GROMACS .gro file of N, CA and C in nm:
model
  165
    1MET      N    1   0.084  -0.118   0.000
    1MET     CA    2   0.000   0.000   0.000
    1MET      C    3   0.089   0.124   0.000
    2LYS      N    4   0.054   0.223  -0.082
    2LYS     CA    5   0.131   0.346  -0.089
    2LYS      C    6   0.102   0.434   0.031
    3GLU      N    7   0.205   0.505   0.072
    3GLU     CA    8   0.189   0.603   0.179
    3GLU      C    9   0.188   0.741   0.116
    4TYR      N   10   0.091   0.821   0.150
    4TYR     CA   11   0.077   0.955   0.095
    4TYR      C   12   0.111   1.058   0.200
    5LYS      N   13   0.177   1.164   0.156
    5LYS     CA   14   0.214   1.274   0.245
    5LYS      C   15   0.141   1.400   0.199
    6THR      N   16   0.118   1.489   0.291
    6THR     CA   17   0.059   1.619   0.259
    6THR      C   18   0.168   1.724   0.272
    7ILE      N   19   0.176   1.812   0.173
    7ILE     CA   20   0.271   1.922   0.181
    7ILE      C   21   0.195   2.054   0.179
    8GLN      N   22   0.254   2.154   0.237
    8GLN     CA   23   0.194   2.286   0.235
    8GLN      C   24   0.284   2.377   0.152
    9ILE      N   25   0.222   2.455   0.064
    9ILE     CA   26   0.297   2.551  -0.016
    9ILE      C   27   0.232   2.687   0.000
   10ASP      N   28   0.313   2.791  -0.016
   10ASP     CA   29   0.257   2.925  -0.003
   10ASP      C   30   0.189   2.966  -0.133
   11ALA      N   31   0.116   3.075  -0.128
   11ALA     CA   32   0.036   3.120  -0.243
   11ALA      C   33   0.123   3.152  -0.364
   12GLU      N   34   0.241   3.211  -0.342
   12GLU     CA   35   0.328   3.245  -0.454
   12GLU      C   36   0.376   3.120  -0.527
   13LEU      N   37   0.418   3.019  -0.452
   13LEU     CA   38   0.462   2.895  -0.516
   13LEU      C   39   0.346   2.827  -0.586
   14LYS      N   40   0.230   2.829  -0.525
   14LYS     CA   41   0.111   2.769  -0.588
   14LYS      C   42   0.083   2.835  -0.722
   15ASP      N   43   0.091   2.968  -0.725
   15ASP     CA   44   0.067   3.040  -0.850
   15ASP      C   45   0.170   3.003  -0.956
   16ARG      N   46   0.297   2.990  -0.914
   16ARG     CA   47   0.403   2.955  -1.009
   16ARG      C   48   0.385   2.813  -1.061
   17LEU      N   49   0.349   2.721  -0.972
   17LEU     CA   50   0.325   2.582  -1.015
   17LEU      C   51   0.206   2.573  -1.110
   18THR      N   52   0.102   2.648  -1.079
   18THR     CA   53  -0.017   2.650  -1.164
   18THR      C   54   0.016   2.706  -1.302
   19LYS      N   55   0.098   2.811  -1.306
   19LYS     CA   56   0.139   2.871  -1.434
   19LYS      C   57   0.215   2.771  -1.519
   20VAL      N   58   0.310   2.700  -1.459
   20VAL     CA   59   0.388   2.599  -1.532
   20VAL      C   60   0.296   2.488  -1.583
   21ALA      N   61   0.202   2.446  -1.500
   21ALA     CA   62   0.108   2.341  -1.541
   21ALA      C   63   0.025   2.385  -1.661
   22LYS      N   64  -0.027   2.508  -1.656
   22LYS     CA   65  -0.109   2.557  -1.767
   22LYS      C   66  -0.027   2.574  -1.894
   23GLU      N   67   0.095   2.628  -1.882
   23GLU     CA   68   0.181   2.649  -1.999
   23GLU      C   69   0.216   2.519  -2.069
   24ASN      N   70   0.228   2.412  -1.993
   24ASN     CA   71   0.268   2.283  -2.049
   24ASN      C   72   0.152   2.186  -2.065
   25ASN      N   73   0.032   2.231  -2.030
   25ASN     CA   74  -0.088   2.147  -2.040
   25ASN      C   75  -0.072   2.018  -1.959
   26TRP      N   76  -0.019   2.033  -1.837
   26TRP     CA   77   0.001   1.921  -1.746
   26TRP      C   78  -0.093   1.935  -1.627
   27PRO      N   79  -0.133   1.824  -1.567
   27PRO     CA   80  -0.205   1.833  -1.439
   27PRO      C   81  -0.111   1.888  -1.331
   28ILE      N   82  -0.165   1.961  -1.237
   28ILE     CA   83  -0.083   2.018  -1.129
   28ILE      C   84  -0.012   1.909  -1.051
   29SER      N   85  -0.072   1.792  -1.041
   29SER     CA   86  -0.007   1.682  -0.967
   29SER      C   87   0.123   1.639  -1.033
   30VAL      N   88   0.131   1.646  -1.165
   30VAL     CA   89   0.255   1.612  -1.236
   30VAL      C   90   0.363   1.714  -1.205
   31VAL      N   91   0.326   1.841  -1.207
   31VAL     CA   92   0.422   1.948  -1.179
   31VAL      C   93   0.477   1.934  -1.037
   32VAL      N   94   0.388   1.915  -0.941
   32VAL     CA   95   0.431   1.900  -0.802
   32VAL      C   96   0.516   1.775  -0.785
   33GLY      N   97   0.475   1.667  -0.847
   33GLY     CA   98   0.552   1.543  -0.837
   33GLY      C   99   0.692   1.557  -0.893
   34ARG      N  100   0.704   1.622  -1.008
   34ARG     CA  101   0.837   1.642  -1.067
   34ARG      C  102   0.922   1.735  -0.982
   35LEU      N  103   0.860   1.837  -0.927
   35LEU     CA  104   0.933   1.928  -0.840
   35LEU      C  105   0.987   1.855  -0.717
   36ILE      N  106   0.905   1.772  -0.657
   36ILE     CA  107   0.948   1.695  -0.540
   36ILE      C  108   1.059   1.596  -0.578
   37GLU      N  109   1.046   1.530  -0.693
   37GLU     CA  110   1.150   1.438  -0.738
   37GLU      C  111   1.283   1.510  -0.753
   38ARG      N  112   1.280   1.629  -0.816
   38ARG     CA  113   1.403   1.706  -0.834
   38ARG      C  114   1.460   1.748  -0.699
   39TRP      N  115   1.374   1.787  -0.607
   39TRP     CA  116   1.419   1.827  -0.474
   39TRP      C  117   1.488   1.711  -0.404
   40LEU      N  118   1.427   1.593  -0.412
   40LEU     CA  119   1.485   1.476  -0.346
   40LEU      C  120   1.616   1.433  -0.411
   41ASP      N  121   1.630   1.458  -0.542
   41ASP     CA  122   1.752   1.422  -0.613
   41ASP      C  123   1.860   1.530  -0.603
   42GLY      N  124   1.828   1.642  -0.538
   42GLY     CA  125   1.926   1.750  -0.521
   42GLY      C  126   1.940   1.841  -0.642
   43GLY      N  127   1.844   1.836  -0.734
   43GLY     CA  128   1.854   1.918  -0.856
   43GLY      C  129   1.766   2.040  -0.854
   44MET      N  130   1.780   2.124  -0.754
   44MET     CA  131   1.689   2.238  -0.739
   44MET      C  132   1.749   2.370  -0.787
   45SER      N  133   1.825   2.368  -0.896
   45SER     CA  134   1.877   2.493  -0.949
   45SER      C  135   1.804   2.526  -1.079
   46GLY      N  136   1.807   2.651  -1.120
   46GLY     CA  137   1.741   2.693  -1.242
   46GLY      C  138   1.600   2.742  -1.215
   47SER      N  139   1.530   2.770  -1.323
   47SER     CA  140   1.394   2.821  -1.309
   47SER      C  141   1.298   2.710  -1.268
   48LEU      N  142   1.185   2.748  -1.216
   48LEU     CA  143   1.084   2.651  -1.176
   48LEU      C  144   1.042   2.565  -1.294
   49ALA      N  145   1.021   2.626  -1.410
   49ALA     CA  146   0.981   2.550  -1.528
   49ALA      C  147   1.087   2.447  -1.567
   50ASP      N  148   1.214   2.487  -1.557
   50ASP     CA  149   1.323   2.394  -1.590
   50ASP      C  150   1.328   2.278  -1.491
   51MET      N  151   1.293   2.305  -1.367
   51MET     CA  152   1.298   2.201  -1.265
   51MET      C  153   1.196   2.091  -1.290
   52VAL      N  154   1.084   2.123  -1.353
   52VAL     CA  155   0.979   2.024  -1.367
   52VAL      C  156   0.969   1.966  -1.508
   53ARG      N  157   1.045   2.020  -1.601
   53ARG     CA  158   1.044   1.966  -1.737
   53ARG      C  159   1.124   1.837  -1.744
   54ASN      N  160   1.088   1.753  -1.840
   54ASN     CA  161   1.168   1.633  -1.867
   54ASN      C  162   1.301   1.675  -1.926
   55ASP      N  163   1.406   1.607  -1.886
   55ASP     CA  164   1.539   1.638  -1.943
   55ASP      C  165   1.558   1.561  -2.071
   0.00000   0.00000   0.00000
């Protein structure tokens, strides 16, 4: 069984994540998931859009 966590983000980050999702026609869950993956892998440099795009 998967374990789910809840994260809290501020309004500015939410707006930025939403913008990236709309620009790329992705669900917000994909954007957040990719951002968290990059954070866990230590790759948190560059713009927000670059952080969540596929390499």
